[in-house]
Short mmCIF file of C-alpha atoms and ligand atoms in Angstrom, two decimals:
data_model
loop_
_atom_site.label_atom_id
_atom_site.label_comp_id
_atom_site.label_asym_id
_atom_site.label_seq_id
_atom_site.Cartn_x
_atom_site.Cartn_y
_atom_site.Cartn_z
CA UNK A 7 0.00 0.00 0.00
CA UNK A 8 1.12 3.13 -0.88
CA UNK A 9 0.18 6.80 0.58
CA UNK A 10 0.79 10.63 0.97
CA UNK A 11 1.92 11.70 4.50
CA UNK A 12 2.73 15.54 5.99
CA UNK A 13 4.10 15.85 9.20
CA UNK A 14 3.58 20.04 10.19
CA UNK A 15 5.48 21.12 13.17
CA UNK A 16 6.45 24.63 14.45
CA UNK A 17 9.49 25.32 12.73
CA UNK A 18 9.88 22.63 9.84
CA UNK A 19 7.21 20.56 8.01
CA UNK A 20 7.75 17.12 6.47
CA UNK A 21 6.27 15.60 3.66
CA UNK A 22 6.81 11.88 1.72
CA UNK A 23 5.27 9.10 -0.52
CA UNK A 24 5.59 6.28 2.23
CA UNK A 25 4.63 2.07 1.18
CA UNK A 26 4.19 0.18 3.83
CA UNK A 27 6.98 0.67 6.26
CA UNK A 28 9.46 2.46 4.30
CA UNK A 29 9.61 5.97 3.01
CA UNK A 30 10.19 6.30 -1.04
CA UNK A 31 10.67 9.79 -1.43
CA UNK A 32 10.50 12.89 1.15
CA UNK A 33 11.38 16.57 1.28
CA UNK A 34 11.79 18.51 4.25
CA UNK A 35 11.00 22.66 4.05
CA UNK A 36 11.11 25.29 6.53
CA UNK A 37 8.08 26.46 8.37
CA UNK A 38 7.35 29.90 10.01
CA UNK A 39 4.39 28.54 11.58
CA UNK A 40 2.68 31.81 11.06
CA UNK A 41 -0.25 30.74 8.53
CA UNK A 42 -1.43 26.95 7.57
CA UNK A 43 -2.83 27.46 4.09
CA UNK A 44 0.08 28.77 2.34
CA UNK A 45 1.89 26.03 3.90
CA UNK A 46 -0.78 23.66 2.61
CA UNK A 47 -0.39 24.79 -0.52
CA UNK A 48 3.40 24.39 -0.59
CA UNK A 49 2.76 21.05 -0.02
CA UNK A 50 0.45 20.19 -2.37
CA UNK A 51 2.82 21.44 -4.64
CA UNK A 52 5.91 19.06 -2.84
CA UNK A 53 3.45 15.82 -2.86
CA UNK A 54 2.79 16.54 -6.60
CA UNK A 55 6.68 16.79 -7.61
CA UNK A 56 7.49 13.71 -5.35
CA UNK A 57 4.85 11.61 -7.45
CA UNK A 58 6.01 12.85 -10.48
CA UNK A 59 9.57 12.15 -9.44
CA UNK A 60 8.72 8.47 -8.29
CA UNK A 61 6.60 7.82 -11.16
CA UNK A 62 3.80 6.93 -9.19
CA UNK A 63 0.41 7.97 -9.93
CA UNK A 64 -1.78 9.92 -6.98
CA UNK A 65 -4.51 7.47 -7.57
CA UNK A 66 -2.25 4.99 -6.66
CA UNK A 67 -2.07 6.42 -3.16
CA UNK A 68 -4.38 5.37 -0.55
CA UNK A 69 -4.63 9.12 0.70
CA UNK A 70 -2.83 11.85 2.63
CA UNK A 71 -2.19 11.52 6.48
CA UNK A 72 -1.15 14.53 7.95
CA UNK A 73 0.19 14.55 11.27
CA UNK A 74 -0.19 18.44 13.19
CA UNK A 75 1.36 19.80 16.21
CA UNK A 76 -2.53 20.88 17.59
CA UNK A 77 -5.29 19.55 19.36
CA UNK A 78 -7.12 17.18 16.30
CA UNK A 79 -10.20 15.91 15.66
CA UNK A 80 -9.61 12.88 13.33
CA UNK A 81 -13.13 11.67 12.94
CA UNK A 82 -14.15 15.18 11.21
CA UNK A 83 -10.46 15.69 9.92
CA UNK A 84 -10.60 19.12 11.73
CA UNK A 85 -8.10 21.06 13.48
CA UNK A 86 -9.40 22.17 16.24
CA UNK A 87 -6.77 24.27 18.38
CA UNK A 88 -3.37 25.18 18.20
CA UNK A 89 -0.76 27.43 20.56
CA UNK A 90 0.63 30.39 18.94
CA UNK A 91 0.93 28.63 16.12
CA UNK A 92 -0.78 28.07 12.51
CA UNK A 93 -3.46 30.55 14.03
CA UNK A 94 -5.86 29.83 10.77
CA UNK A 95 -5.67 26.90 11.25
CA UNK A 96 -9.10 25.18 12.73
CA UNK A 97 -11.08 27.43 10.19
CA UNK A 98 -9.08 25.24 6.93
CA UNK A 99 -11.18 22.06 5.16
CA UNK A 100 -8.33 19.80 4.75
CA UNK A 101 -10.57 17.00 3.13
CA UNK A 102 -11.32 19.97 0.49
CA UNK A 103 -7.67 20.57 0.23
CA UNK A 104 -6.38 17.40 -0.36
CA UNK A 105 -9.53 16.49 -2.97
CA UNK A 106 -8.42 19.68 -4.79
CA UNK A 107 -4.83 19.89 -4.54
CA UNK A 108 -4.83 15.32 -4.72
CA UNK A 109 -7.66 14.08 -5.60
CA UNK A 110 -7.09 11.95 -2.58
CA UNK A 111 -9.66 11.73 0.94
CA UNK A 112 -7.26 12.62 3.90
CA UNK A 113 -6.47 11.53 7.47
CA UNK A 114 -5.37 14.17 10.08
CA UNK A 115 -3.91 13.13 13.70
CA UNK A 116 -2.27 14.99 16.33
CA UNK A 117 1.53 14.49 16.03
CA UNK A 118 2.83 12.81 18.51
CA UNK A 119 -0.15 10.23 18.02
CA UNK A 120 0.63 9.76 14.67
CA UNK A 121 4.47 9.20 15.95
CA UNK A 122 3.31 6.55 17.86
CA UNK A 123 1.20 4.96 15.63
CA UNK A 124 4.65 4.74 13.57
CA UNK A 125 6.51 3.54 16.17
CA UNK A 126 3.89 0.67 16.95
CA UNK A 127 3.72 -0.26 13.02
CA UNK A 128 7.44 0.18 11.88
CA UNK A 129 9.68 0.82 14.86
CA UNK A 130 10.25 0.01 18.89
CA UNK A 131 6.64 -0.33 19.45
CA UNK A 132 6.03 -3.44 16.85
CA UNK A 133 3.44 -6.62 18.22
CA UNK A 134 3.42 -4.05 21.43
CA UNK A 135 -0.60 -3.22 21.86
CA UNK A 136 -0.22 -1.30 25.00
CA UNK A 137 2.45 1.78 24.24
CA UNK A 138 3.12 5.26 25.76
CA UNK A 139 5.25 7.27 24.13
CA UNK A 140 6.56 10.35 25.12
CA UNK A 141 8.75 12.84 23.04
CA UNK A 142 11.49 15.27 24.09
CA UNK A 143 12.09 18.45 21.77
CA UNK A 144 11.29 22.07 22.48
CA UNK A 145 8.49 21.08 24.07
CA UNK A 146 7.44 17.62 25.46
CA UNK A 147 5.08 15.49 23.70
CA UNK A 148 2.78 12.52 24.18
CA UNK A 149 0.69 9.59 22.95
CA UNK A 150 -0.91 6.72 24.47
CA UNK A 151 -2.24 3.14 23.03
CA UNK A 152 -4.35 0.46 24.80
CA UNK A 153 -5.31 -2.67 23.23
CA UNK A 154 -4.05 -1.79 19.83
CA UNK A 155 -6.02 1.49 19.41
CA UNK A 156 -4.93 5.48 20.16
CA UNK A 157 -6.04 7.25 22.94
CA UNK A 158 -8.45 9.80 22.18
CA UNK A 159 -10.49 11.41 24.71
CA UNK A 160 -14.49 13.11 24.78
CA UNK A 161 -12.32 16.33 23.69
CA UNK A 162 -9.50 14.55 21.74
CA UNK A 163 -6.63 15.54 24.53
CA UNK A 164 -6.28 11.71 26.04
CA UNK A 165 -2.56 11.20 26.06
CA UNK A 166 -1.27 13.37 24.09
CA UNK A 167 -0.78 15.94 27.08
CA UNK A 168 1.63 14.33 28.49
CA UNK A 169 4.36 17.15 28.48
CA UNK A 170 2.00 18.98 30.96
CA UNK A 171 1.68 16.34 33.14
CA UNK A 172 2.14 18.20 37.14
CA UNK A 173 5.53 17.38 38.15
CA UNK A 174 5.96 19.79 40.60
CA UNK A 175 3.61 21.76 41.94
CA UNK A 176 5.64 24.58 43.14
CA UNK A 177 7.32 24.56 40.01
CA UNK A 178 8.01 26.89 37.31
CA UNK A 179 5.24 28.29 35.18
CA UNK A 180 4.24 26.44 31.96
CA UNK A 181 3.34 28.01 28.57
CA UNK A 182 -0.06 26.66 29.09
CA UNK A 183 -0.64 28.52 31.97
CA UNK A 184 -0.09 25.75 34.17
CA UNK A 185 2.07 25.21 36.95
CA UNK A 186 5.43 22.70 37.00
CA UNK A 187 4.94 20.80 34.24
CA UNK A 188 6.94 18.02 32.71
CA UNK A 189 8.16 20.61 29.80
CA UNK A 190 8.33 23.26 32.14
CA UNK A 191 10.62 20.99 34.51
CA UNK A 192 12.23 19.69 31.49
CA UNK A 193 12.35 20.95 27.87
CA UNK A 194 15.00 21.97 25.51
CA UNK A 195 12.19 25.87 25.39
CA UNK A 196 12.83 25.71 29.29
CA UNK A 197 16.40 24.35 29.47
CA UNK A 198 18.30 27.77 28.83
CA UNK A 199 16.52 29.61 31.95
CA UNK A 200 16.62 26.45 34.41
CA UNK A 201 20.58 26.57 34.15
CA UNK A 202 20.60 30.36 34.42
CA UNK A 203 18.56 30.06 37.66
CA UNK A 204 21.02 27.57 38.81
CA UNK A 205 23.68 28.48 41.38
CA UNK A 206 27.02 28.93 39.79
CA UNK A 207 26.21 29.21 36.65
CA UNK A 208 27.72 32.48 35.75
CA UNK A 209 31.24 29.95 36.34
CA UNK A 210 29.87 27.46 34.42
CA UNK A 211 31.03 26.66 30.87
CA UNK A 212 27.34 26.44 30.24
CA UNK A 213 27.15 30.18 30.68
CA UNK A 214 28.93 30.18 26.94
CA UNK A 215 26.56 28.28 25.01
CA UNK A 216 23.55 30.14 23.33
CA UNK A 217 21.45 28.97 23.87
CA UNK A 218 22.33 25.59 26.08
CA UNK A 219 20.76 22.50 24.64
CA UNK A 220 20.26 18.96 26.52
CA UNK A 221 23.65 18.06 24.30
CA UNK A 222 26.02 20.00 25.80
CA UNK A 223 24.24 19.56 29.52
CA UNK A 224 25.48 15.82 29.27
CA UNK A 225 28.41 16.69 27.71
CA UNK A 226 29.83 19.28 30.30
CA UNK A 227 28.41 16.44 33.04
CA UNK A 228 30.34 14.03 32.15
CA UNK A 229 33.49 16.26 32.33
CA UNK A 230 32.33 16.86 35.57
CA UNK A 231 30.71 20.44 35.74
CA UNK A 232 28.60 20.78 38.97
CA UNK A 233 25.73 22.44 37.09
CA UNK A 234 25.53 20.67 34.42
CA UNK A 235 25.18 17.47 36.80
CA UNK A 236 23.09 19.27 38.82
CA UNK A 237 20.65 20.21 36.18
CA UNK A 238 21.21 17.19 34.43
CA UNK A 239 19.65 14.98 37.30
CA UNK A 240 16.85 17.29 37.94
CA UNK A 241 15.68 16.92 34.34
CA UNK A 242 16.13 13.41 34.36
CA UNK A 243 14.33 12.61 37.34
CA UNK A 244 11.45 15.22 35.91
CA UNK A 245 10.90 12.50 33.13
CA UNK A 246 11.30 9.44 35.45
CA UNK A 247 8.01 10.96 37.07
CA UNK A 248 6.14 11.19 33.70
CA UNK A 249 7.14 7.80 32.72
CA UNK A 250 5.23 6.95 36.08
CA UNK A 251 2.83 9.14 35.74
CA UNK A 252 2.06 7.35 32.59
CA UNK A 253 2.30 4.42 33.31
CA UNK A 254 -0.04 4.24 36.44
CA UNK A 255 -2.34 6.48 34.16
CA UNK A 256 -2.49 3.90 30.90
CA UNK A 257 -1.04 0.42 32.57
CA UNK A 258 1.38 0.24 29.04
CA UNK A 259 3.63 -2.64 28.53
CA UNK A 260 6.56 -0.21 26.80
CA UNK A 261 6.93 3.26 27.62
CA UNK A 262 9.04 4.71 24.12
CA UNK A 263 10.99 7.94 24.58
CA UNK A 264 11.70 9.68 21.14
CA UNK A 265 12.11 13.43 20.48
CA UNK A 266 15.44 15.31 19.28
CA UNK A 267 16.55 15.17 22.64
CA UNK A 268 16.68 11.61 22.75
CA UNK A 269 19.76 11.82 20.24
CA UNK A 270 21.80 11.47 23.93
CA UNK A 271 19.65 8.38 24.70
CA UNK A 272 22.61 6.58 26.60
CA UNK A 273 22.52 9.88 29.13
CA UNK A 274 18.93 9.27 29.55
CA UNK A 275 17.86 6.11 29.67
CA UNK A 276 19.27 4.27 32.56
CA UNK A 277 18.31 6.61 34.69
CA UNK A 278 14.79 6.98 33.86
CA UNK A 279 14.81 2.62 33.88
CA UNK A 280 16.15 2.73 37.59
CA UNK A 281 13.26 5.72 38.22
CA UNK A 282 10.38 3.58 37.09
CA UNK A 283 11.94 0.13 38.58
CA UNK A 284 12.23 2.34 41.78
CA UNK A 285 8.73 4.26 41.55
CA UNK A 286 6.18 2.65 39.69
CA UNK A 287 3.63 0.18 41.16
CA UNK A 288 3.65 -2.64 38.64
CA UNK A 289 2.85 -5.85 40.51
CA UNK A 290 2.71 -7.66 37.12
CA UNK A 291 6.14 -7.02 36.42
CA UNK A 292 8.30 -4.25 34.73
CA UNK A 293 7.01 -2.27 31.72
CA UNK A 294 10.10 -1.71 29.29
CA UNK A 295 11.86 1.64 28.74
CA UNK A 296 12.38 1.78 25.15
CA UNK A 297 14.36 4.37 22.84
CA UNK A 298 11.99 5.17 20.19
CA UNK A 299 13.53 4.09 16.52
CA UNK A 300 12.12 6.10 13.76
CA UNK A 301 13.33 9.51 14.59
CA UNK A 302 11.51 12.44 12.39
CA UNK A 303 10.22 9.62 10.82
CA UNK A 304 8.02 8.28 12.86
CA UNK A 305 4.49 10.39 12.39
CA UNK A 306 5.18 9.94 8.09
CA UNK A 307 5.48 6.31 8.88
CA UNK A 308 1.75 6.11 10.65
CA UNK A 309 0.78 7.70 7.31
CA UNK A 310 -0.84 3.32 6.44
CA UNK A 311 -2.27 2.47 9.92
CA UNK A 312 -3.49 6.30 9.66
CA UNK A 313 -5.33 5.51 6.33
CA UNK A 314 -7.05 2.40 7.49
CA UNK A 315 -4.56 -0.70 6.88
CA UNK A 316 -3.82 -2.79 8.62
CA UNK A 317 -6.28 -0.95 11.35
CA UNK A 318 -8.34 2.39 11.60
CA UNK A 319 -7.29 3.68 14.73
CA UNK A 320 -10.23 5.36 16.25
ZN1 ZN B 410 2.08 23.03 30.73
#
């Protein structure tokens, strides 16, 4: 099976002729996040040139999954709020724009859902029916399967807040208004002001970088700079209690972190194993810690499941 898949986030947006579980052809352009429908457009544009370069034909495609950093309802393929981003964007018919721009019927999911849905056809989640994912970038994403199916919610939210998950409740304040969250505690957006507000750091070779990213926290760690460890294990433990959190919340058998961040997996990982051995109450056993596989690839690999083989997620 072959089909169209988009995956729009803030800064970049992805688009590809996927069959089955392997990509044939993708482009990647820059993204302002400003307006959706000239992006739209541009991608119409980018689908049609990577048909014509692959010689397939766009009736040959199943249809277009698009995969959006936003609140979605897939049932009505509706956008139906975003966060200072792609402002137009719950007021835009995408099954209009992909019958005009394709001729193809289109699936929309919210991102990180359509990550995992990747993940659980073509990556670390595969013949796993009960998956949480959570993914570490500028902000901190989320997902959640049980028995095979995505999460959805009465409001389409089940899961896939995961980065605002309370982790401290005399925290720091969250974009969302909230109070301590995960990707408040924890996010490459956050990361430059928690060091800052750390003592010492006007010593600290940290202090150069601009803006500090998770990569060189671990890296000036493990040469053995105090604030780098010290902010290193804070944000590690901060994601040791969402990987609880989730996991008393959706009773998975793997939790999957994936994200940009996750590039430093061997920093990350054991720790957040020994958290949930220590923390979570699993008296069936131990749910797996699993490094997500796909990468940026994940949501345009969903792009099948998405479009109804081998199962319509609902
Ligand atoms: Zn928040």
């Amino acid at each position: 099976v072959k089909a169209l898949a988009i995956d729009i986030g803030g800064t970049h947006a992805a688009c590809a002729l996927v069959e089955d579980r392997r990509i044939i052809v993708s482009e990647t352009l820059d993204a302002d996040g400003v307006d959706l429908a000239p992006l739209l457009r541009e991608l119409g544009d980018r689908l049609r040139d990577l048909l014509g370069r692959a010689g397939v034909p766009a009736p040959a495609c199943a249809g277009v999954a698009v995969a959006f950093c936003g609140i979605v309802d897939p049932q009505r393929a509706r956008i139906l709020a975003t966060r200072g981003k792609y402002a137009d964007a719950p007021q835009l018919d995408l099954q209009a724009w992909a019958r005009h721009a394709l001729g193809l019927p289109v699936a929309v999911e919210n991102d990180a859902r359509m990550a995992l849905l990747g993940e659980w056809y073509a990556g670390a989640a595969r013949g796993v029916n009960n998956v949480v994912m959570i993914t570490l970038g500028t902000g901190v994403g989320g997902a959640a399967m049980i028995n095979g199916r995505l999460l959805h919610g009465k409001h389409y939210q089940a899961g896939c807040l995961g980065g605002h998950l309370p982790a401290l409740f005399t925290g720091r304040r969250c974009i969302c208004g909230a109070i301590g969250c995960v990707e408040a505690e924890a996010s490459t957006w956050a990361l430059p002001a928690i060091c800052r507000e750390t003592p010492g750091f006007d010593a600290s070779p940290l202090s150069q970088c601009d803006p500090v990213t998770f990569e060189d926290l671990f890296r000036y760690a493990r040469a053995g700079d105090q604030v780098a460890e010290t902010v290193r294990t804070r944000c590690l433990k901060v994601w040791g209690t969402a990987a609880v959190a989730l996991i008393h919340a959706y009773d998975p058998e793997v939790v999957l972190f994936g994200g940009g961040v996750m590039k430093s997996a061997p920093d990350i990982l054991p720790s957040i194993k020994a958290h949930v051995s220590e923390c979570a109450w699993t008296p069936w056993g131990e749910p797996e810690v699993r490094a997500a596989e796909l990468g940026n690839e994940a949501a345009l690999l969903g792009a099948i499941p998405m479009l109804g083989g081998p199962r319509r997620p609902q």
